[in-house]
């Protein structure tokens, strides 16, 4: 435990010019007194850790000291080779850079860990696209990806309905969702007054860009921007924005168990939590937001007799009509000799 902490402390000091005892304690989840003891232990072991005294002091490594990656455990080395998504890197034009980086990491590993890339690849593979969908790489993805890595503004045209408005964007990050590429960016185009720049972050589907030209100037990145957190919020808001109608449904225990696999999982869980106790037949009645009555009709048909739609009346009638048609199909098994089935 302590050896791993000491290695992490050295790597932290390598990545930053100086860190206070409080900062190190927070990163390593120990007390400042432990940091003092660890710094002394590293110094005695030959690692040139120097302590600057005073209010603005801290710990730093002397003389540009660097350490090789000899402190990696096998699980840590294997995790390094899981960090890349080969298909996504290739689509962004970063395959060569990724290969070079992995070769350098491999060269720095201990002989006993040289097979880490092979053992990791044997145990994990990420297939990002959804089933029954042919993934297509947007033509402008490499251009936008390069702008993202370089913090460079782009002037782009984006297809929206019948129009293609031009925008000046600050591209902050890329997201690959179920085989579809998105860019999270700020609008800083001429339609915004200088005192309003930069604008809010927005999400754009890259395949809808019809042009993208990198600018000569770079933008100053907002270091507080959290791409995973922003995407999670946007995804939740988008999912909820689709739920524009409400139905009342009565579910068996099996229907309640399958509900989260039929509709939006978060909305399903919230509706189940808000539902009252089961009735005498063991069924629960709940109010559920849905995208539309047409979508709800398709979704709840898959639950069959495990769900009974109570409201609205027009949707209930659609299920009643469907049940009557199913009864007509399946109520009469037909002649046992395999005669003409389904003819009335």
Tab-separated table of N, CA, C and O in Angstrom, residues 151-194:
chain	number	residue	atom	x	y	z
A	151	UNK	N	-7.439	23.084	-29.484
A	151	UNK	CA	-8.160	24.243	-28.929
A	151	UNK	C	-8.283	25.346	-29.975
A	151	UNK	O	-8.045	26.530	-29.697
A	152	UNK	N	-8.684	24.976	-31.183
A	152	UNK	CA	-8.748	25.926	-32.277
A	152	UNK	C	-10.204	26.147	-32.697
A	152	UNK	O	-10.971	25.197	-32.842
A	153	UNK	N	-10.583	27.397	-32.875
A	153	UNK	CA	-11.932	27.704	-33.321
A	153	UNK	C	-12.166	27.168	-34.734
A	153	UNK	O	-11.230	27.015	-35.520
A	154	UNK	N	-13.427	26.898	-35.051
A	154	UNK	CA	-13.789	26.506	-36.412
A	154	UNK	C	-14.977	27.333	-36.866
A	154	UNK	O	-15.813	27.754	-36.057
A	155	UNK	N	-15.030	27.595	-38.162
A	155	UNK	CA	-16.205	28.200	-38.784
A	155	UNK	C	-16.915	27.084	-39.528
A	155	UNK	O	-16.319	26.450	-40.415
A	156	UNK	N	-18.153	26.827	-39.164
A	156	UNK	CA	-18.829	25.634	-39.673
A	156	UNK	C	-20.252	25.951	-40.121
A	156	UNK	O	-20.888	26.884	-39.623
A	157	UNK	N	-20.706	25.157	-41.078
A	157	UNK	CA	-22.115	25.178	-41.482
A	157	UNK	C	-22.758	23.884	-41.012
A	157	UNK	O	-22.179	22.808	-41.162
A	158	UNK	N	-23.966	24.027	-40.457
A	158	UNK	CA	-24.633	22.903	-39.810
A	158	UNK	C	-26.037	22.761	-40.388
A	158	UNK	O	-26.828	23.718	-40.393
A	159	UNK	N	-26.350	21.588	-40.904
A	159	UNK	CA	-27.646	21.344	-41.525
A	159	UNK	C	-28.733	21.244	-40.455
A	159	UNK	O	-28.696	20.384	-39.591
A	160	UNK	N	-29.692	22.151	-40.529
A	160	UNK	CA	-30.809	22.161	-39.586
A	160	UNK	C	-32.090	22.346	-40.383
A	160	UNK	O	-32.439	23.464	-40.776
A	161	UNK	N	-32.785	21.231	-40.623
A	161	UNK	CA	-33.981	21.289	-41.461
A	161	UNK	C	-33.601	21.646	-42.886
A	161	UNK	O	-32.753	21.015	-43.508
A	162	UNK	N	-34.203	22.720	-43.409
A	162	UNK	CA	-33.927	23.174	-44.760
A	162	UNK	C	-32.834	24.234	-44.804
A	162	UNK	O	-32.517	24.751	-45.879
A	163	UNK	N	-32.281	24.604	-43.679
A	163	UNK	CA	-31.283	25.672	-43.631
A	163	UNK	C	-29.913	25.121	-43.238
A	163	UNK	O	-29.796	24.019	-42.713
A	164	UNK	N	-28.880	25.924	-43.501
A	164	UNK	CA	-27.512	25.592	-43.109
A	164	UNK	C	-26.859	26.834	-42.511
A	164	UNK	O	-26.031	27.495	-43.150
A	165	UNK	N	-27.212	27.183	-41.285
A	165	UNK	CA	-26.623	28.379	-40.677
A	165	UNK	C	-25.125	28.213	-40.453
A	165	UNK	O	-24.642	27.111	-40.201
A	166	UNK	N	-24.410	29.334	-40.556
A	166	UNK	CA	-22.972	29.323	-40.305
A	166	UNK	C	-22.711	29.744	-38.869
A	166	UNK	O	-23.326	30.673	-38.358
A	167	UNK	N	-21.795	29.045	-38.206
A	167	UNK	CA	-21.468	29.331	-36.816
A	167	UNK	C	-19.962	29.342	-36.632
A	167	UNK	O	-19.235	28.587	-37.278
A	168	UNK	N	-19.512	30.215	-35.748
A	168	UNK	CA	-18.139	30.134	-35.278
A	168	UNK	C	-18.178	29.410	-33.942
A	168	UNK	O	-18.890	29.829	-33.017
A	169	UNK	N	-17.443	28.312	-33.834
A	169	UNK	CA	-17.552	27.436	-32.673
A	169	UNK	C	-16.215	27.272	-31.970
A	169	UNK	O	-15.155	27.305	-32.607
A	170	UNK	N	-16.289	27.075	-30.671
A	170	UNK	CA	-15.148	26.637	-29.877
A	170	UNK	C	-15.397	25.176	-29.518
A	170	UNK	O	-16.156	24.868	-28.607
A	171	UNK	N	-14.801	24.226	-30.255
A	171	UNK	CA	-15.066	22.798	-30.019
A	171	UNK	C	-14.307	22.282	-28.801
A	171	UNK	O	-13.082	22.226	-28.804
A	172	UNK	N	-15.033	21.892	-27.770
A	172	UNK	CA	-14.411	21.476	-26.516
A	172	UNK	C	-14.169	19.981	-26.425
A	172	UNK	O	-13.180	19.548	-25.835
A	173	UNK	N	-15.076	19.171	-26.947
A	173	UNK	CA	-14.909	17.734	-26.754
A	173	UNK	C	-15.758	16.925	-27.706
A	173	UNK	O	-16.776	17.393	-28.221
A	174	UNK	N	-15.322	15.684	-27.952
A	174	UNK	CA	-16.021	14.747	-28.823
A	174	UNK	C	-16.653	13.636	-27.998
A	174	UNK	O	-16.088	13.202	-26.989
A	175	UNK	N	-17.812	13.171	-28.448
A	175	UNK	CA	-18.505	12.064	-27.795
A	175	UNK	C	-18.941	11.075	-28.868
A	175	UNK	O	-19.495	11.470	-29.898
A	176	UNK	N	-18.654	9.802	-28.658
A	176	UNK	CA	-19.117	8.731	-29.536
A	176	UNK	C	-20.214	7.985	-28.795
A	176	UNK	O	-19.959	7.322	-27.792
A	177	UNK	N	-21.450	8.098	-29.284
A	177	UNK	CA	-22.611	7.489	-28.626
A	177	UNK	C	-23.286	6.539	-29.600
A	177	UNK	O	-23.846	6.968	-30.611
A	178	UNK	N	-23.214	5.238	-29.298
A	178	UNK	CA	-23.879	4.216	-30.116
A	178	UNK	C	-23.532	4.357	-31.593
A	178	UNK	O	-24.390	4.248	-32.466
A	179	UNK	N	-22.243	4.627	-31.880
A	179	UNK	CA	-21.799	4.722	-33.259
A	179	UNK	C	-21.990	6.080	-33.895
A	179	UNK	O	-21.637	6.263	-35.061
A	180	UNK	N	-22.539	7.053	-33.161
A	180	UNK	CA	-22.791	8.395	-33.691
A	180	UNK	C	-21.863	9.383	-32.992
A	180	UNK	O	-21.754	9.378	-31.763
A	181	UNK	N	-21.195	10.234	-33.777
A	181	UNK	CA	-20.248	11.205	-33.241
A	181	UNK	C	-20.928	12.551	-32.989
A	181	UNK	O	-21.690	13.043	-33.827
A	182	UNK	N	-20.604	13.146	-31.828
A	182	UNK	CA	-21.107	14.471	-31.466
A	182	UNK	C	-19.921	15.333	-31.030
A	182	UNK	O	-18.905	14.820	-30.555
A	183	UNK	N	-20.073	16.655	-31.182
A	183	UNK	CA	-19.084	17.588	-30.651
A	183	UNK	C	-19.803	18.543	-29.706
A	183	UNK	O	-20.895	19.037	-30.000
A	184	UNK	N	-19.210	18.763	-28.541
A	184	UNK	CA	-19.723	19.716	-27.564
A	184	UNK	C	-18.931	21.006	-27.761
A	184	UNK	O	-17.702	21.009	-27.652
A	185	UNK	N	-19.632	22.104	-28.061
A	185	UNK	CA	-18.952	23.329	-28.453
A	185	UNK	C	-19.706	24.558	-27.955
A	185	UNK	O	-20.887	24.485	-27.622
A	186	UNK	N	-18.986	25.673	-27.929
A	186	UNK	CA	-19.567	26.978	-27.633
A	186	UNK	C	-19.721	27.770	-28.929
A	186	UNK	O	-18.858	27.732	-29.795
A	187	UNK	N	-20.826	28.513	-29.013
A	187	UNK	CA	-21.050	29.386	-30.159
A	187	UNK	C	-20.438	30.750	-29.867
A	187	UNK	O	-20.730	31.364	-28.841
A	188	UNK	N	-19.591	31.231	-30.767
A	188	UNK	CA	-18.981	32.558	-30.591
A	188	UNK	C	-19.075	33.347	-31.889
A	188	UNK	O	-18.271	34.227	-32.167
A	189	UNK	N	-20.069	33.030	-32.700
A	189	UNK	CA	-20.203	33.653	-34.007
A	189	UNK	C	-20.660	35.094	-33.937
A	189	UNK	O	-20.924	35.646	-32.863
A	190	UNK	N	-20.770	35.745	-35.088
A	190	UNK	CA	-21.107	37.169	-35.138
A	190	UNK	C	-22.505	37.482	-34.625
A	190	UNK	O	-22.808	38.626	-34.332
A	191	UNK	N	-23.364	36.445	-34.523
A	191	UNK	CA	-24.716	36.725	-34.029
A	191	UNK	C	-24.732	37.024	-32.536
A	191	UNK	O	-25.732	37.477	-31.993
A	192	UNK	N	-23.618	36.782	-31.857
A	192	UNK	CA	-23.534	37.079	-30.429
A	192	UNK	C	-22.759	38.369	-30.226
A	192	UNK	O	-21.684	38.577	-30.812
A	193	UNK	N	-23.291	39.263	-29.398
A	193	UNK	CA	-22.602	40.512	-29.102
A	193	UNK	C	-21.318	40.215	-28.330
A	193	UNK	O	-21.229	39.209	-27.622
A	194	UNK	N	-20.283	41.071	-28.454
A	194	UNK	CA	-19.009	40.806	-27.772
A	194	UNK	C	-19.157	40.568	-26.280
A	194	UNK	O	-18.469	39.708	-25.721
